[in-house]
Coordinates of C-alpha atoms in Angstrom, one line a residue:
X1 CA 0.0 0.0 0.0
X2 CA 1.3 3.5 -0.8
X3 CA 1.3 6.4 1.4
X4 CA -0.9 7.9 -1.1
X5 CA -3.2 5.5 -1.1
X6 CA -3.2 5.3 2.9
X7 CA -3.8 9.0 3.3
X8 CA -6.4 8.7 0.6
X9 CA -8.4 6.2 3.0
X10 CA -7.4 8.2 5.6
X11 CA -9.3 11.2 4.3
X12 CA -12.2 8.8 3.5
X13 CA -12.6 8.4 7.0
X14 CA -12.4 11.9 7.9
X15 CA -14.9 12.7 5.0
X16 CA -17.4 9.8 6.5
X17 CA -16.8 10.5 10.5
X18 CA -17.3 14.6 9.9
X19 CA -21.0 14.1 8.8
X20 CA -22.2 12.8 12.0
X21 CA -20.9 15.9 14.1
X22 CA -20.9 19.4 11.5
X23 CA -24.7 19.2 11.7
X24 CA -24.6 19.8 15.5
X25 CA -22.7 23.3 14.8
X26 CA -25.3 23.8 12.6
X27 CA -28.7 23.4 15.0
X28 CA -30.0 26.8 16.0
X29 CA -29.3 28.5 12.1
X30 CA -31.1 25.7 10.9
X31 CA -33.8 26.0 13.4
X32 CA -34.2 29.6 12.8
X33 CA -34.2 28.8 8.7
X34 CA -36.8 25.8 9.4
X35 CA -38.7 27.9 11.6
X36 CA -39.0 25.5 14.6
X37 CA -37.7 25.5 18.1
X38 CA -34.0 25.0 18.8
X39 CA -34.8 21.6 21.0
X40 CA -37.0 20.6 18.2
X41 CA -33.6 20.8 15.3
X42 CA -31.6 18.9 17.8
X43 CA -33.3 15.8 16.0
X44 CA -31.6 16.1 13.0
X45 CA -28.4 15.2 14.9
X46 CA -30.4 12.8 17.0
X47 CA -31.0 10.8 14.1
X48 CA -27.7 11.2 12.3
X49 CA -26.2 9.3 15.9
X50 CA -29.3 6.4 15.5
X51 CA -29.0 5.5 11.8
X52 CA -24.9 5.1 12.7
X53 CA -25.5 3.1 15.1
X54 CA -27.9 1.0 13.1
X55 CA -26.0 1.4 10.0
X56 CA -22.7 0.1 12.1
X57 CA -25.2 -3.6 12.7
X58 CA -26.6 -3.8 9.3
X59 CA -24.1 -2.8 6.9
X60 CA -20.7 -3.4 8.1
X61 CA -20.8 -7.2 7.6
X62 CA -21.6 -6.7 4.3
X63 CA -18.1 -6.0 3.9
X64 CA -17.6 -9.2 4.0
X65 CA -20.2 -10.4 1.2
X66 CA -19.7 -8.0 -1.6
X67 CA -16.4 -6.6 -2.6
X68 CA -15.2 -3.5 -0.9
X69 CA -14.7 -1.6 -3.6
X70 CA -18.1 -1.6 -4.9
X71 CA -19.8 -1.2 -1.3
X72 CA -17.5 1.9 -0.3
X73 CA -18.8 3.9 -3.7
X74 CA -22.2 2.6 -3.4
X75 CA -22.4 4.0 0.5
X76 CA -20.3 6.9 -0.6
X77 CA -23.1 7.5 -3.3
X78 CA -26.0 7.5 -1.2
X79 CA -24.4 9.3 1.6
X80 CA -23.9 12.0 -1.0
X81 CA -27.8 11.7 -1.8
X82 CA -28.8 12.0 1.8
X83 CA -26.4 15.4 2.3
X84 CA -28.2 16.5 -1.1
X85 CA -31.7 16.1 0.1
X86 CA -30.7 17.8 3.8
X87 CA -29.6 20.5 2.2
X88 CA -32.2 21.1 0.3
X89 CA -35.2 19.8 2.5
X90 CA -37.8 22.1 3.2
X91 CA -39.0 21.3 6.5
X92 CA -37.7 19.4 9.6
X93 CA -39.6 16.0 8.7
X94 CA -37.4 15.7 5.7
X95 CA -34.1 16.9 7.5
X96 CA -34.9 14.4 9.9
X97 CA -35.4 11.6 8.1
X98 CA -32.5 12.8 6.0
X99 CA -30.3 13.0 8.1
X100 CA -31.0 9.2 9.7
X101 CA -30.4 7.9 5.9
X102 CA -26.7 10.1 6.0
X103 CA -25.8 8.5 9.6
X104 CA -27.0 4.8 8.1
X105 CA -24.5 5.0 5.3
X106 CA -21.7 7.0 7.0
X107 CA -20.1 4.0 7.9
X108 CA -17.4 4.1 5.1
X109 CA -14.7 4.3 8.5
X110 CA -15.9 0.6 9.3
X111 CA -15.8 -0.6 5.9
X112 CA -12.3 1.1 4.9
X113 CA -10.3 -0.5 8.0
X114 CA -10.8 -4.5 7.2
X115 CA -10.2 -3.0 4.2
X116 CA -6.7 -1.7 4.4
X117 CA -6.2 -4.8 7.0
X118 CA -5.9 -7.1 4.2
X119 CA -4.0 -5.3 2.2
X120 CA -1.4 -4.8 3.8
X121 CA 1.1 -7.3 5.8
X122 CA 0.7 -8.2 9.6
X123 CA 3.2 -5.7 10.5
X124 CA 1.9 -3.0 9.1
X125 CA -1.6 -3.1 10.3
X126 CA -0.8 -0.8 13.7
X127 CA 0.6 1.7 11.7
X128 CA -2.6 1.6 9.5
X129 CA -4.9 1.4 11.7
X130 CA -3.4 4.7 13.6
X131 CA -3.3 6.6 10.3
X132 CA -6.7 5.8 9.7
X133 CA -7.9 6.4 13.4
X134 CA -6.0 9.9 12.6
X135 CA -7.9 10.6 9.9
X136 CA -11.1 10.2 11.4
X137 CA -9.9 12.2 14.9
X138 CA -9.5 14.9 12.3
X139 CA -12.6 14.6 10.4
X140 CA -15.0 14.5 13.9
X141 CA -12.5 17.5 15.0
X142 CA -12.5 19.7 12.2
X143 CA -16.2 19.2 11.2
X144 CA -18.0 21.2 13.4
X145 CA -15.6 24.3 13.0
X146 CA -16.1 23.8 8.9
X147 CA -19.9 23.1 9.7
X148 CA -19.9 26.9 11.6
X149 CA -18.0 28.7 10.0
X150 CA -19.8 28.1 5.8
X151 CA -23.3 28.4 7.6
X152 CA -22.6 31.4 8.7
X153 CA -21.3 33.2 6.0
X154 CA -23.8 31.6 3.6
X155 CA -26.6 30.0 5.4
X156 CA -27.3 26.6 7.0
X157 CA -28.0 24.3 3.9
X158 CA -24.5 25.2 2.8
X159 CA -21.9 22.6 4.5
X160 CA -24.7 19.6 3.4
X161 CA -24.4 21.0 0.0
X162 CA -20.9 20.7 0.3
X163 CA -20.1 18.0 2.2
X164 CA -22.7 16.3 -0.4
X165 CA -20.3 17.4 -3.1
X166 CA -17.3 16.1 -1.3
X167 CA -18.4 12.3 -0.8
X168 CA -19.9 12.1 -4.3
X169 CA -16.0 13.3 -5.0
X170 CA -14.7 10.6 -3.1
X171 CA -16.9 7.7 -4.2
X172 CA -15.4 9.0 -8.3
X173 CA -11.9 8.5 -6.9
X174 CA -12.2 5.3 -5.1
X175 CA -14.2 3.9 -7.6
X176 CA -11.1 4.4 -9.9
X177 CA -8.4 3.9 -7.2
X178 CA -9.7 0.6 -4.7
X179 CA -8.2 -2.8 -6.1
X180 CA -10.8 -5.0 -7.4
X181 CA -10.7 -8.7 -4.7
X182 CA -13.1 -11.3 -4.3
X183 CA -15.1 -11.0 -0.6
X184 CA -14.2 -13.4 1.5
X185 CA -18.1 -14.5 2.2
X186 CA -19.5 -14.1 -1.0
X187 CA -23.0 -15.2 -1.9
X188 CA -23.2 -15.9 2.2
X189 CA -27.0 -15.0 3.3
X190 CA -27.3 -12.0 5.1
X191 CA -29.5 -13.0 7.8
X192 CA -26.9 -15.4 8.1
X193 CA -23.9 -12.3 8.4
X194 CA -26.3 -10.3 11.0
X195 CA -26.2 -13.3 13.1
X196 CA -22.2 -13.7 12.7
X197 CA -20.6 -10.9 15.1
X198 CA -23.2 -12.7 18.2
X199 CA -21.5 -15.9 17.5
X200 CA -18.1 -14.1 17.1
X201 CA -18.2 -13.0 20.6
X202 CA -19.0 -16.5 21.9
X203 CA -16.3 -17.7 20.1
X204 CA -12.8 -15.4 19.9
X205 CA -11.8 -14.4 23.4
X206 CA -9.5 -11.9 21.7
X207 CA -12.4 -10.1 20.3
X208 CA -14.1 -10.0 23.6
X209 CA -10.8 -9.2 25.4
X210 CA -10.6 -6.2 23.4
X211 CA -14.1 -5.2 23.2
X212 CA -14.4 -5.2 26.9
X213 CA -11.3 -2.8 26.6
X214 CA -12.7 -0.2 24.3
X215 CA -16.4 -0.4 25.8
X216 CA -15.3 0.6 29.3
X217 CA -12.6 2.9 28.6
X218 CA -15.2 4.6 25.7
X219 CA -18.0 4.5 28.5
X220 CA -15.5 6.8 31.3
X221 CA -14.6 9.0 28.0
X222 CA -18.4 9.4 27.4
X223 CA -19.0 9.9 30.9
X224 CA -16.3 12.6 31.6
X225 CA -17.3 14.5 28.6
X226 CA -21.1 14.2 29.3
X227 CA -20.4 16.2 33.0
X228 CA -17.5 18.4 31.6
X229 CA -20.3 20.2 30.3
X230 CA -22.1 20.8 33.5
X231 CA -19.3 21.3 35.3
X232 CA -18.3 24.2 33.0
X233 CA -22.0 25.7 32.8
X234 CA -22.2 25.2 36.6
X235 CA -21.1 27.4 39.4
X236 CA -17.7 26.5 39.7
X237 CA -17.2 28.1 36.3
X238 CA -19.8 30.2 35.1
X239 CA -18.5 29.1 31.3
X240 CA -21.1 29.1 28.5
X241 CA -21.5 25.6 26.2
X242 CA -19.3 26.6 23.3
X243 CA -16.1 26.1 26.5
X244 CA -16.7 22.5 25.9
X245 CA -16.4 22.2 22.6
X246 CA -13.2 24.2 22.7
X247 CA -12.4 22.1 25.8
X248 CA -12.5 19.8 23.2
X249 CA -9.8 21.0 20.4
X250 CA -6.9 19.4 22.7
X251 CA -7.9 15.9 21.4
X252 CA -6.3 17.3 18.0
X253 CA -3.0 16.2 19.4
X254 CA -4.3 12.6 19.2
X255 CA -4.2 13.1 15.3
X256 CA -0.4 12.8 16.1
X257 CA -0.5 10.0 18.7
X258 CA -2.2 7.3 16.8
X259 CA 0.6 6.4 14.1
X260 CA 3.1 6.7 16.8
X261 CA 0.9 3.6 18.5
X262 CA 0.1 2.0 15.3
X263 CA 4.2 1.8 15.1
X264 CA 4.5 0.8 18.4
X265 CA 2.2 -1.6 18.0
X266 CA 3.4 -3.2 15.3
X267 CA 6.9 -3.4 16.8
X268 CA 5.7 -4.3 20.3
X269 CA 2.6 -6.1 20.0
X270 CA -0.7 -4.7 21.3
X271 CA -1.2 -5.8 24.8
X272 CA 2.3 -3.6 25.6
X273 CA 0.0 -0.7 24.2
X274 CA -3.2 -1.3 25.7
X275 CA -1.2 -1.7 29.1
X276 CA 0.5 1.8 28.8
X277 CA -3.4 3.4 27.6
X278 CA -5.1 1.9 30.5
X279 CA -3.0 3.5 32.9
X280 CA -2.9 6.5 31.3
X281 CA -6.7 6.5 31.7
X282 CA -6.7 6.2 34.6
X283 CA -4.1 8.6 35.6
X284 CA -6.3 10.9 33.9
X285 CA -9.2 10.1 36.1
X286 CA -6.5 11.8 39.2
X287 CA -5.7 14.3 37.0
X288 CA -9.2 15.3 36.0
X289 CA -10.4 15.2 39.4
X290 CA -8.5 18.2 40.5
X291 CA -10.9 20.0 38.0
X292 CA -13.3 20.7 40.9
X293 CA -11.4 23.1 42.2
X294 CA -12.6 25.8 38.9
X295 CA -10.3 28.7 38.6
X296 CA -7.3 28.7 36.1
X297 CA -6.0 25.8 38.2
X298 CA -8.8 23.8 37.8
X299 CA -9.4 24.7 34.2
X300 CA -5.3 23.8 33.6
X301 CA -6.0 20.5 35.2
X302 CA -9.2 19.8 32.6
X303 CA -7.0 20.7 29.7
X304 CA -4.3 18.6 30.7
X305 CA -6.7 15.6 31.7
X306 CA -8.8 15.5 28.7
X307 CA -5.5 15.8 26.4
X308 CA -4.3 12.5 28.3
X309 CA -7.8 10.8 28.5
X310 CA -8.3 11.3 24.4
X311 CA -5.0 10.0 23.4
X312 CA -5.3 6.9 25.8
X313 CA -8.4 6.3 24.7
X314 CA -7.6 6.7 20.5
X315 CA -4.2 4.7 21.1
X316 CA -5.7 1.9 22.7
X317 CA -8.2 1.5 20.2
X318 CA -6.0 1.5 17.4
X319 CA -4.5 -1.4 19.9
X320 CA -7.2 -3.2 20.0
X321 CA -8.3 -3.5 16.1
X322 CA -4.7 -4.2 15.5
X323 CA -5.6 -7.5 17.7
X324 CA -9.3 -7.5 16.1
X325 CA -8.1 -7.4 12.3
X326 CA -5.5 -10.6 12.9
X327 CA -8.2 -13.0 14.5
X328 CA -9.6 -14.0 10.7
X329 CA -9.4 -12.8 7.3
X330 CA -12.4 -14.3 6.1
X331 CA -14.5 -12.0 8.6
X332 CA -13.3 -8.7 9.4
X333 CA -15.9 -6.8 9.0
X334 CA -18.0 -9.2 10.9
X335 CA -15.4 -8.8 13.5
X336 CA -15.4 -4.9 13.7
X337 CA -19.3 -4.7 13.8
X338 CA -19.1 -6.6 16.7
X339 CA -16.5 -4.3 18.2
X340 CA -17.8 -1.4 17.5
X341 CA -21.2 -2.4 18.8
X342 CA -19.6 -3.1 21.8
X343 CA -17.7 0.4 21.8
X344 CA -21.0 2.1 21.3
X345 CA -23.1 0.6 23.8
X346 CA -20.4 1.1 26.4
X347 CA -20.6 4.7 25.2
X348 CA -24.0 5.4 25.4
X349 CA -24.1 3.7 28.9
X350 CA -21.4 6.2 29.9
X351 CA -23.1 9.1 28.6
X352 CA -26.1 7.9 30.7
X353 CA -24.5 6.6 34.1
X354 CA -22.2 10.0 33.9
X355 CA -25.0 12.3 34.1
X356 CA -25.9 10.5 37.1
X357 CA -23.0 10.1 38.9
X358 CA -22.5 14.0 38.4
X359 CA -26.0 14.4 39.8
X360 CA -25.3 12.2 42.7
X361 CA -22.0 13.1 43.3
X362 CA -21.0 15.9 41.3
X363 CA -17.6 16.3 39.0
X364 CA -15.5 14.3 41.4
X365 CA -18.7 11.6 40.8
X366 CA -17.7 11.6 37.5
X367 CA -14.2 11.1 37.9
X368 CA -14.8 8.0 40.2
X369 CA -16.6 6.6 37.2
X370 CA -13.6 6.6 35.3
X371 CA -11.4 5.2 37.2
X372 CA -14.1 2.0 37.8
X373 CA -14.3 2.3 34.3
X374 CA -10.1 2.1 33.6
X375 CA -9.6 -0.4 36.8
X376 CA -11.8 -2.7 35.8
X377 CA -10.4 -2.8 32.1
X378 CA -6.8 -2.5 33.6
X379 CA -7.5 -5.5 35.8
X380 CA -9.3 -7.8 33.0
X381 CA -6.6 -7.0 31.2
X382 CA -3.4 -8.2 33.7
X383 CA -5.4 -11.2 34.1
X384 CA -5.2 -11.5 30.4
X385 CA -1.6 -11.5 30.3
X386 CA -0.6 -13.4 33.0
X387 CA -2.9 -16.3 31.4
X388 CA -0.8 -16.0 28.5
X389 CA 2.6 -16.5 30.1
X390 CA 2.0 -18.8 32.9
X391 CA -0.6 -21.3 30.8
X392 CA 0.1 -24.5 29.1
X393 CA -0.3 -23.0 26.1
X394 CA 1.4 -19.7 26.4
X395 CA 3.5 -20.1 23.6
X396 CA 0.5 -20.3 21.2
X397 CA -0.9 -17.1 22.6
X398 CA 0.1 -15.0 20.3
X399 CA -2.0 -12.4 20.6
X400 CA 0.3 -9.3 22.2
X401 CA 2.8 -10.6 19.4
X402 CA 3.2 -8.4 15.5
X403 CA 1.3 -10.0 12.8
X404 CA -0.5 -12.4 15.2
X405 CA -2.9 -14.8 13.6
X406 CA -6.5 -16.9 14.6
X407 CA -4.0 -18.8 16.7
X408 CA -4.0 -15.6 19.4
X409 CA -7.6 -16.9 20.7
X410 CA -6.1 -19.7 22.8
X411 CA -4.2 -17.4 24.7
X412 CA -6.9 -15.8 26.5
X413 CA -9.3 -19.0 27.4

């Protein structure tokens, strides 16, 4: 693979991960153009989040059945359709509904890392993987300040026209550039492939290993970033919303930590890596903590602790697909939509539980979350390893080793 085609897939996954956040820059000019209530626009983003989700069960595996090539520029296609039609809808029903078909087929991110997993060798993978996971860091980043800043120089509908423009762009060029390869599961039924990732889990104790990984440390993430927002609007502050979402532009610097662990991983293996993220999550959980104090100390510790929480949590992701992508070749994408499934429900049962615990408890609440959250990864995951070197089959369990293959399973049993 050339660096020119990695960055191309790499700005793939920007394209495809920035149309599930612009439209949330865009709520109150596009309520004020629709003529509804503020509250009543924040749909539109609702349902952008629900089709992903749904889009991340129902489409992903058919990565597996059809050949990539053909399924990236057919989602690419339609996502371009739904932008067109959001753009140009002329009430909130249609944006709505819209704007669920846009999040259903913006899952070109899933799709594009089985993807580059097979074509490239085993030790290579970390180092795509954290270029890719860059890519999309950038595109969720960069979105919502490309979202503001065309609506409002020329209106709301503007950034779906373009973005529309964009992925209809991309789906020309990949359609010219991906390799034409058989899929691994062709002609496989696709109740039969919605039923796969289930059985998956049952089956590779890698994939749970690192699906338990992401979901908890994704569920503290959502949870500290759910109550950073009240914290900041709260008393100890006095800060407006937009301070979180500015709060927020320190994960930029994660753009720049995930092909340093792709490398690492590839050189190291990924348990090394998922080690060295765990406890950086929860040394950000201490960190973070100290936020409750307000002030510019307080503030400084916030900036510093979300910094170290986003790149623990990016790095060890790109840690665990590594581990993900080398369990089979014949059902990668079947493989990441049960990951990912995972990863989301553990966020979404963050989001909630954090809103609680900062109720209960307030920010420090929050903070004792996330350090369950990382302890209870951090200790699944020492058991993990010290499985793998004092079983009888530790030399098999090959998982925390480059290029491992469906041999890394046993380790963890």
């Amino acid at each position: 693979m050339s660096r020119r085609f990695l960055l191309l897939l790499a700005l793939t996954c920007a394209a495809a991960v920035g149309n599930l956040y612009f439209a949330q820059a865009l709520t109150p000019l596009a309520a004020e153009g629709l003529g509804v209530s503020t509250g009543a626009a924040t749909l539109a983003v609702t349902a952008t989040q629900v089709g992903y989700a749904a889009g991340n069960y129902l489409l992903v595996p058919l990565g597996d059945r059809f050949p990539h090539r053909r399924l990236l520029t057919v989602l690419l296609c339609l996502t371009g359709l739904g932008l067109l039609v959001a753009g140009l809808a002329p009430g909130l029903p249609v944006l709505v509904t819209a704007s669920a078909a846009v999040g259903l087929t913006s899952v070109a991110a899933s799709v594009v890392g089985p993807l580059a997993a097979g074509l490239v060798a085993p030790g290579r993978r970390g180092e795509v993987s954290g270029m890719l996971a860059s890519g999309a860091i950038g595109g969720m980043l960069l979105s919502r300040a490309f979202g503001g800043s065309l609506a409002e120089a020329w209106g709301w509908r503007t950034p779906y026209l373009v973005a529309a423009a964009v992925m209809l762009l991309l789906a020309w060029v990949l359609a010219a550039a991906l390799p034409v390869r058989p899929a691994p599961a062709a002609g496989r039924p696709y109740r039969a492939l919605l039923a796969e990732p289930l059985r998956l889990l049952r089956t590779e104790p890698e994939l749970r290993r690192s699906s338990f990984y992401q979901a908890t440390v994704f569920a503290g993430f959502s949870a500290v970033w759910t109550g950073v927002v009240l914290l900041l609007t709260g008393p100890a502050y006095g800060l407006g919303a937009p301070a979180a979402g500015l709060l927020a532009l320190v994960g930029a610097a994660t753009m720049v930590c995930t092909p340093l662990a792709g490398r690492l991983t590839d050189r190291r293996g990924p348990d090394l890596v998922n080690l060295v993220c765990l406890l950086g999550t929860l040394a950000s959980a201490v960190v973070l903590a100290a936020g409750a104090l307000g002030g510019a100390a307080g503030m400084a510790a916030l900036v510093v602790g979300t910094l170290l929480l986003d790149v623990a949590m990016q790095c060890g992701m790109v840690a665990n697909t590594t581990r993900v992508y080398a369990l089979r070749a014949d059902a990668r994408s079947r493989l990441t939509t049960a990951y990912m499934t995972c990863a989301y429900l553990g966020g979404s049962a963050g989001s909630w539980l954090g809103a609680r615990a900062f109720g209960a408890a307030g920010w420090p609440g929050v903070c004792a979350l996330l350090a369950l959250c990382a302890a209870a990864a951090l200790a699944r995951h020492l058991a993990a390893v010290a499985r793998q070197r004092t079983g009888p089959r530790a030399g098999r369990a090959a998982s925390s080793a480059p290029g491992a293959g469906r041999k890394s399973r046993r380790g963890s049993r």
